[in-house]
Amino acid sequence: MQSKILLNEILKIENLGNVKIRFNLMVDNNWNPIEFFKNNDIESLLKGQYWNYNKKKSYQNGQITIGLILLNKKDNLWLLFHIGKITKDLNIFNGVGYEYETLSKYEKYFGRLIIKFKNKSQNMIRKAESVIADCEVEQILPNIFNNDIFPGYENINISWEELSNVISKENWKTALQNQKGVYLITDISNGKMYVGSAYGENMILGRWESYVKTYHGGNIELKKLEIEHIKQNFRYSILDIFKSTVEDKLIIERESWWKTVLHSRKFGYNKN
């Protein structure tokens, strides 16, 4: 049995009493740190890392801060994106409250170190002493995170651009080519939906590869749209997943059921 590796066995920070960990996650459905990271918007992430709320300061001068962002809520996975030290308290509330320096000796782990931690507190800024022993190293990626990790079928919600990037990743290919299913395409510009099913060669992988290659996948209504519109506004997710041994008839029935439930024939891009 392989023994666990804990976060501080990698970081080797001696004075944990002077360290706080900030667990950054989506706020009010509009501040999504993992999207910032994938878009290389580190500036927005750091604003969140060093933000003070209305009445309580997040840090003290001289403290070390560890910044983690939520990767997968179901599996409690977090990605390390920053470690810094407070150099000046700006005494600002409801805004960025500190000047800081990035601790360069840890930069080699930024975007690569994934830890597993279940936060049982509503407080997302925690004293390292109280939680770091529960922060288990799940993986150290060979390169900076770019959606290489398959998040689970129920957690897929990706843009066309993201789909085109991950469709060639081995763990995505393995997961998608061995499962039949019903998937959903949502046009975020107008709310229209398209429900599709996958049960042919390479199953979901085969269908989604066709969207990357042709943008429309051969669907009549989607062919009417401009390529740039699809690239900018389409998002892909999975509604139902089935083993490869399940009869195609059931997949088709579930596809029809979802079309009815989501009214994608009347209000969306489905025409049959």
Coordinates of C-alpha atoms in Angstrom, one line a residue:
M1 CA 0.0 0.0 0.0
Q2 CA 1.4 3.3 -1.1
S3 CA 1.8 5.8 1.7
K4 CA 0.3 9.3 1.5
I5 CA 2.5 12.3 0.6
L6 CA 1.4 15.4 2.4
L7 CA 1.6 19.0 1.1
N8 CA 4.3 20.2 3.5
E9 CA 6.5 17.2 2.7
I10 CA 6.9 18.9 -0.7
L11 CA 6.9 22.5 0.4
K12 CA 9.0 22.0 3.6
I13 CA 7.8 25.2 5.3
E14 CA 9.3 25.3 8.8
N15 CA 7.1 27.9 10.6
L16 CA 3.6 26.9 9.8
G17 CA 2.3 29.2 12.5
N18 CA 3.0 32.1 10.1
V19 CA 1.2 30.5 7.1
K20 CA -2.4 30.8 5.8
I21 CA -4.0 28.8 3.0
R22 CA -6.7 30.3 0.9
F23 CA -9.0 27.9 -0.9
N24 CA -10.3 29.8 -3.9
L25 CA -13.5 28.6 -5.5
M26 CA -16.4 30.0 -7.5
V27 CA -18.3 32.9 -5.9
D28 CA -21.8 33.9 -7.0
N29 CA -21.4 32.0 -10.2
N30 CA -19.4 34.8 -11.7
W31 CA -15.9 34.6 -10.2
N32 CA -14.5 31.2 -11.3
P33 CA -10.8 30.9 -10.4
I34 CA -10.1 27.8 -12.5
E35 CA -11.4 29.6 -15.6
F36 CA -9.0 32.5 -14.8
F37 CA -6.1 30.0 -14.6
K38 CA -7.0 28.3 -17.8
N39 CA -7.2 31.7 -19.5
N40 CA -3.8 32.7 -18.0
D41 CA -5.5 35.5 -16.0
I42 CA -3.2 35.2 -13.0
E43 CA -3.8 38.9 -12.2
S44 CA -7.5 38.2 -11.3
L45 CA -6.5 35.2 -9.3
L46 CA -4.0 37.2 -7.2
K47 CA -6.5 39.9 -6.6
G48 CA -8.7 37.2 -5.1
Q49 CA -5.8 35.7 -3.1
Y50 CA -5.0 39.1 -1.5
W51 CA -8.6 40.4 -1.1
N52 CA -9.9 41.7 2.2
Y53 CA -13.7 41.5 2.9
N54 CA -15.6 44.3 4.6
K55 CA -14.6 44.0 8.2
K56 CA -11.9 41.3 8.7
K57 CA -8.4 41.2 7.4
S58 CA -7.3 38.1 5.6
Y59 CA -3.6 38.3 6.6
Q60 CA -1.0 40.0 8.7
N61 CA 2.2 41.6 7.6
G62 CA 5.0 39.1 7.1
Q63 CA 2.7 36.1 6.7
I64 CA 3.1 33.5 4.0
T65 CA 0.0 32.8 1.9
I66 CA -0.6 29.6 -0.1
G67 CA -3.2 29.9 -2.9
L68 CA -5.2 26.9 -4.1
I69 CA -8.0 26.8 -6.6
L70 CA -10.8 24.2 -6.8
L71 CA -10.4 21.7 -9.6
N72 CA -13.0 19.1 -8.8
K73 CA -15.5 19.6 -6.0
K74 CA -16.7 15.9 -6.0
D75 CA -13.1 14.6 -5.5
N76 CA -12.0 17.6 -3.4
L77 CA -9.1 18.3 -5.7
W78 CA -7.2 21.7 -5.6
L79 CA -4.5 23.2 -7.7
L80 CA -1.6 25.2 -6.3
F81 CA -1.2 28.4 -8.2
H82 CA 0.7 30.7 -5.8
I83 CA 2.8 31.1 -2.7
G84 CA 3.7 34.5 -1.5
K85 CA 4.7 36.7 1.5
I86 CA 2.9 39.8 2.7
T87 CA 5.3 42.8 2.5
K88 CA 2.9 45.6 3.3
D89 CA -0.6 45.8 4.9
L90 CA -2.5 48.5 2.8
N91 CA -5.3 48.7 5.4
I92 CA -7.9 48.4 2.6
F93 CA -11.2 46.6 3.1
N94 CA -13.5 45.2 0.4
G95 CA -10.5 45.3 -2.0
V96 CA -6.9 44.1 -2.4
G97 CA -5.4 44.7 1.0
Y98 CA -1.8 43.9 0.6
E99 CA 1.5 44.2 -1.2
Y100 CA 3.3 40.9 -1.5
E101 CA 6.3 39.1 -3.1
T102 CA 6.0 35.8 -4.8
L103 CA 8.3 33.2 -3.2
S104 CA 10.2 32.1 -6.3
K105 CA 11.5 28.8 -4.9
Y106 CA 8.0 27.4 -5.1
E107 CA 7.2 28.6 -8.6
K108 CA 8.2 25.2 -10.1
Y109 CA 5.1 23.8 -8.4
F110 CA 2.6 26.5 -9.6
G111 CA 0.0 25.0 -11.8
R112 CA 1.4 21.5 -11.4
L113 CA 0.8 20.4 -7.8
I114 CA -2.6 19.0 -7.1
I115 CA -3.8 18.2 -3.6
K116 CA -6.7 16.5 -2.1
F117 CA -8.5 18.2 0.8
K118 CA -12.0 18.3 2.0
N119 CA -12.7 21.6 3.6
K120 CA -15.3 21.0 6.4
S121 CA -15.4 24.7 7.3
Q122 CA -17.3 27.5 5.5
N123 CA -14.1 29.7 6.1
M124 CA -12.0 29.5 3.0
I125 CA -9.0 31.1 4.6
R126 CA -7.4 28.7 7.0
K127 CA -4.4 28.7 9.3
A128 CA -2.0 26.2 7.8
E129 CA -1.4 24.5 11.2
S130 CA -5.0 23.5 11.4
V131 CA -5.4 21.9 7.9
I132 CA -2.1 21.2 6.2
A133 CA -1.8 17.8 7.7
D134 CA -5.0 16.9 5.8
C135 CA -3.7 18.3 2.5
E136 CA -2.6 15.2 0.6
V137 CA -0.6 15.4 -2.6
E138 CA -2.7 13.8 -5.3
Q139 CA -0.4 14.4 -8.3
I140 CA 2.4 16.5 -9.6
L141 CA 1.8 17.1 -13.2
P142 CA 4.7 17.0 -15.7
N143 CA 3.5 20.3 -17.2
I144 CA 1.3 23.2 -16.1
F145 CA -2.3 22.2 -15.8
N146 CA -4.3 22.7 -19.0
N147 CA -7.4 20.4 -18.6
D148 CA -5.3 17.2 -18.8
I149 CA -7.3 15.7 -15.9
F150 CA -10.6 14.1 -16.9
P151 CA -13.0 15.6 -14.4
G152 CA -15.7 12.9 -14.5
Y153 CA -18.6 12.7 -16.9
E154 CA -21.0 14.6 -14.6
N155 CA -18.5 17.5 -14.3
I156 CA -17.9 18.2 -18.0
N157 CA -18.9 21.7 -19.0
I158 CA -16.5 23.0 -21.6
S159 CA -16.3 25.4 -24.5
W160 CA -15.5 24.5 -28.1
E161 CA -12.0 25.8 -27.6
E162 CA -11.5 23.6 -24.5
L163 CA -13.1 20.6 -26.3
S164 CA -10.6 21.0 -29.2
N165 CA -7.7 21.0 -26.7
V166 CA -8.7 18.0 -24.6
I167 CA -10.1 15.7 -27.2
S168 CA -6.6 14.5 -28.0
K169 CA -5.6 14.0 -24.3
E170 CA -5.2 10.3 -23.6
N171 CA -7.3 10.2 -20.4
W172 CA -10.1 12.1 -22.1
K173 CA -10.0 9.8 -25.1
T174 CA -10.0 6.7 -23.0
A175 CA -13.0 7.9 -21.0
L176 CA -15.1 9.1 -23.9
Q177 CA -14.4 6.3 -26.4
N178 CA -15.7 3.6 -24.1
Q179 CA -19.0 5.1 -23.1
K180 CA -22.3 5.6 -24.9
G181 CA -24.4 8.5 -23.8
V182 CA -26.6 11.5 -24.3
Y183 CA -24.9 14.9 -24.5
L184 CA -26.0 18.5 -24.5
I185 CA -24.7 21.5 -26.5
T186 CA -25.8 24.9 -25.1
D187 CA -25.6 28.1 -27.0
I188 CA -24.8 30.6 -24.2
S189 CA -25.7 33.6 -26.5
N190 CA -29.4 32.7 -26.6
G191 CA -30.0 29.7 -24.4
K192 CA -30.8 27.4 -27.2
M193 CA -29.9 23.7 -26.7
Y194 CA -29.1 20.8 -28.8
V195 CA -29.4 17.2 -27.5
G196 CA -27.5 14.5 -29.2
S197 CA -26.7 10.8 -28.6
A198 CA -23.5 8.8 -29.1
Y199 CA -23.5 5.1 -29.6
G200 CA -21.6 4.5 -32.9
E201 CA -17.9 4.0 -33.4
N202 CA -15.8 5.5 -30.6
M203 CA -19.1 6.5 -28.9
I204 CA -19.0 10.0 -27.3
L205 CA -15.4 10.5 -28.5
G206 CA -16.4 9.9 -32.1
R207 CA -19.3 12.4 -31.9
W208 CA -17.3 15.1 -30.2
E209 CA -14.4 14.7 -32.6
S210 CA -16.8 15.5 -35.4
Y211 CA -17.7 18.8 -33.6
V212 CA -14.1 19.7 -33.4
K213 CA -13.5 18.9 -37.0
T214 CA -16.7 20.3 -38.6
Y215 CA -18.1 22.5 -35.8
H216 CA -21.6 21.3 -36.6
G217 CA -21.2 17.5 -36.5
G218 CA -23.5 17.2 -39.6
N219 CA -26.6 18.6 -37.8
I220 CA -28.9 20.6 -40.0
E221 CA -29.6 23.5 -37.7
L222 CA -26.0 23.8 -36.5
K223 CA -24.8 24.0 -40.1
K224 CA -26.7 27.3 -40.4
L225 CA -24.5 29.0 -37.8
E226 CA -21.2 30.8 -38.4
I227 CA -18.1 29.0 -37.3
E228 CA -17.1 31.9 -35.0
H229 CA -20.4 31.8 -33.3
I230 CA -20.0 28.2 -32.5
K231 CA -16.4 28.7 -31.3
Q232 CA -17.4 31.6 -29.0
N233 CA -20.8 30.4 -27.6
F234 CA -21.1 26.6 -27.6
R235 CA -20.6 24.6 -24.4
Y236 CA -20.6 20.8 -24.2
S237 CA -21.8 18.6 -21.4
I238 CA -23.1 15.1 -20.7
L239 CA -26.7 14.3 -19.6
D240 CA -26.6 10.5 -19.5
I241 CA -23.7 8.0 -19.6
F242 CA -24.0 4.2 -20.4
K243 CA -21.7 1.3 -20.7
S244 CA -20.7 0.2 -24.2
T245 CA -22.8 -3.0 -23.8
V246 CA -26.1 -1.1 -23.3
E247 CA -28.4 -1.5 -26.4
D248 CA -28.5 1.5 -28.7
K249 CA -32.3 1.6 -28.5
L250 CA -32.1 2.7 -24.8
I251 CA -29.7 5.5 -25.8
I252 CA -32.1 6.8 -28.5
E253 CA -35.0 6.6 -26.1
R254 CA -33.1 8.7 -23.5
E255 CA -32.1 11.2 -26.2
S256 CA -35.8 11.7 -27.1
W257 CA -36.7 12.0 -23.4
W258 CA -34.2 14.8 -22.8
K259 CA -35.3 16.6 -26.0
T260 CA -38.8 16.6 -24.5
V261 CA -37.7 17.7 -21.0
L262 CA -35.5 20.5 -22.3
H263 CA -37.9 21.5 -25.1
S264 CA -35.0 21.5 -27.5
R265 CA -37.2 20.8 -30.5
K266 CA -39.4 23.8 -29.9
F267 CA -36.9 26.3 -28.5
G268 CA -33.6 24.8 -29.5
Y269 CA -31.6 23.4 -32.4
N270 CA -33.2 19.9 -32.5
K271 CA -35.6 19.4 -35.4
N272 CA -36.5 15.7 -34.9

